[in-house]
Short mmCIF file of C-alpha atoms in Angstrom, two decimals:
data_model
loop_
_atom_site.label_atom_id
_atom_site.label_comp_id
_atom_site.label_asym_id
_atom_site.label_seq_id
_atom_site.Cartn_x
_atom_site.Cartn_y
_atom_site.Cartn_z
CA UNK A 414 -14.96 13.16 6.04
CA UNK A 415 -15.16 9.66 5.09
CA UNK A 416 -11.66 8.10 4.07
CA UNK A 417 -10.42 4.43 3.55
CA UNK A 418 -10.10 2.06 5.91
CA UNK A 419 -6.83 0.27 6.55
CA UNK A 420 -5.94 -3.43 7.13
CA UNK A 421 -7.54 -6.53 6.16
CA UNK A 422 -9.59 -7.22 2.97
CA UNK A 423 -13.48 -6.31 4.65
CA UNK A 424 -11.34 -3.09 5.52
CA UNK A 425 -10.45 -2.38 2.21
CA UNK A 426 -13.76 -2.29 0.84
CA UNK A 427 -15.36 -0.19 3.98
CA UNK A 428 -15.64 3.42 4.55
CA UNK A 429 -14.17 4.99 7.58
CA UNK A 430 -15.49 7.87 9.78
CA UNK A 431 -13.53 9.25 12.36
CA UNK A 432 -15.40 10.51 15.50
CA UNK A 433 -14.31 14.27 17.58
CA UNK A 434 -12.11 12.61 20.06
CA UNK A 435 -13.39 13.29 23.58
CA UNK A 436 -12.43 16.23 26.04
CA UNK A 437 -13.98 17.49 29.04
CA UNK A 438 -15.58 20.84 28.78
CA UNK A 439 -13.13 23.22 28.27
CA UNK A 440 -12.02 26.35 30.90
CA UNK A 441 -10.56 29.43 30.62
CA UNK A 442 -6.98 27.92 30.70
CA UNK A 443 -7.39 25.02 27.89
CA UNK A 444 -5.41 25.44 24.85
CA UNK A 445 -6.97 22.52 22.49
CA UNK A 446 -4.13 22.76 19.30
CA UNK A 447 -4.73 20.74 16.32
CA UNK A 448 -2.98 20.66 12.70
CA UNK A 449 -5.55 22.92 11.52
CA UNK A 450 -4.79 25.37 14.35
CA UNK A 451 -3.20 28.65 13.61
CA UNK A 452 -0.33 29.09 15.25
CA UNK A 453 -0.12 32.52 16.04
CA UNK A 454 -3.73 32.93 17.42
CA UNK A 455 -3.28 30.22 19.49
CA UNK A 456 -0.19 31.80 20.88
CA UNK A 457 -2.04 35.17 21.28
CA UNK A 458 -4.54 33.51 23.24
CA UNK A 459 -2.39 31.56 25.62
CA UNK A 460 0.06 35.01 26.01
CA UNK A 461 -3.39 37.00 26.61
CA UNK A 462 -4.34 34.41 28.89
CA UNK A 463 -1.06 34.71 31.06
CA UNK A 464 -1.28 38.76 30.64
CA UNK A 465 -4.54 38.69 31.97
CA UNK A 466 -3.74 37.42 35.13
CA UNK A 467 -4.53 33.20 34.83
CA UNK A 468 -2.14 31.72 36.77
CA UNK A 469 -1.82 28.89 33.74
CA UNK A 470 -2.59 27.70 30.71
CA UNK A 471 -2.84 23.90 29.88
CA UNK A 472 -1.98 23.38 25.65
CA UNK A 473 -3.57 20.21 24.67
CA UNK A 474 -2.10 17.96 21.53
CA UNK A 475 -3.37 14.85 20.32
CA UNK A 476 -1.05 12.44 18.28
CA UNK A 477 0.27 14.17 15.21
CA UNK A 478 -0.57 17.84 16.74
CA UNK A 479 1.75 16.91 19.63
CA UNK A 480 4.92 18.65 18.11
CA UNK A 481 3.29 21.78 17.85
CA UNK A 482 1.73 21.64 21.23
CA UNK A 483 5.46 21.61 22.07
CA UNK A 484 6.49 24.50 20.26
CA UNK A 485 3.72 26.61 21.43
CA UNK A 486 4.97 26.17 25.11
CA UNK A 487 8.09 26.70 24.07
CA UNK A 488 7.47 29.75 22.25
CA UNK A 489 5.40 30.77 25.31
CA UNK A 490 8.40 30.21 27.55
CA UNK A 491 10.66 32.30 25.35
CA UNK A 492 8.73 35.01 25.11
CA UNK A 493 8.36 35.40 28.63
CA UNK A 494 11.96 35.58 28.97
CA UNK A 495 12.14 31.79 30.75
CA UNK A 496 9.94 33.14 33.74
CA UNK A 497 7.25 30.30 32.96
CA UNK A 498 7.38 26.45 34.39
CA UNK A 499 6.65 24.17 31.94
CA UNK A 500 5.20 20.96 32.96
CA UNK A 501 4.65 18.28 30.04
CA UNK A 502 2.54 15.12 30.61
CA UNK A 503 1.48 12.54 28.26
CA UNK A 504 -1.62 9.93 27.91
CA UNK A 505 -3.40 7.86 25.63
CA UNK A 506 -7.08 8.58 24.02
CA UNK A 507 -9.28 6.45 22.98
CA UNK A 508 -11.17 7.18 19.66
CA UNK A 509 -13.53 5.83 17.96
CA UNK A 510 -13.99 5.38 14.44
CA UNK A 511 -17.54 4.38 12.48
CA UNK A 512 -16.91 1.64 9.70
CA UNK A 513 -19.71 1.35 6.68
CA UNK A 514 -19.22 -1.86 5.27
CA UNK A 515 -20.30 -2.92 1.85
CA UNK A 516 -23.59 -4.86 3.21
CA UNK A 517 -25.00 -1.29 4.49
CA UNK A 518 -23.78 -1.99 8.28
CA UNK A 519 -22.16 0.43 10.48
CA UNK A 520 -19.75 -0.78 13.18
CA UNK A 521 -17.58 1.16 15.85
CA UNK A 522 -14.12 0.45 16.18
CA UNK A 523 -11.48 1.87 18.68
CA UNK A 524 -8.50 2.61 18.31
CA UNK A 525 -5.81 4.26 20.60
CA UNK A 526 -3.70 8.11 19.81
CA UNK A 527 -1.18 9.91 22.13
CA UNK A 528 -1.66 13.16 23.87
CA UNK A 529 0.30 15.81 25.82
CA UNK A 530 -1.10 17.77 27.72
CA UNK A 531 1.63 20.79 28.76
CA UNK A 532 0.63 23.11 31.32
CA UNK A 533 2.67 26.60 31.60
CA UNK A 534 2.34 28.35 34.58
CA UNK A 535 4.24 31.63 36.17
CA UNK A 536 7.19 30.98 38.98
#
């Protein structure tokens, strides 16, 4: 969904469209949250995951999602009565946005978000 860009007067005037940001094809074990996620299904599928017999599960969060990629492993760890390691690590994505300026012209800019990437896993 298109949205206004920010800074700068061309900005003003252009139309911005974020891009998906990137990640590697998902396994078994990948928990991608987002603020659209529902947090209860995502914890049913990382508790199934860990019932089942997976050794872990990795929760992914990506800049504003990362607080409740933190509460899902911690939820996780609770309810398996503090038998689970948690192991929290943090990067920076690149994304990429596509800018329609006035004249017609579309242009790619970057721009950089934080992620956490928490994998839970049995003792």
């Amino acid at each position: 969904m298109p949205r206004r860009g920010r800074g700068g007067a061309a900005a003003a005037s252009a139309d911005v469209s974020k891009r998906p940001p990137p990640r590697e094809t998902p396994q078994k074990h990948d928990i991608y949250v987002n603020n659209n996620s529902q947090f209860l299904a995502q914890l049913s599928k990382a508790q199934k995951a860990l019932d089942e017999g997976l050794d872990h599960v990795t929760i992914h969060g990506l800049g504003a999602a990362i607080p409740l990629a933190i509460n899902l492993a911690m939820e996780l760890q609770r309810r398996f009565d503090d038998s689970l390691v948690v192991s929290p690590a943090t990067s920076t994505v690149e994304l990429v946005d596509d800018v329609l300026l006035p004249d017609g012209t579309v242009t790619a800019t970057t721009r950089n978000n934080s992620a956490m990437h928490i994998t839970v896993r049995r003792r």
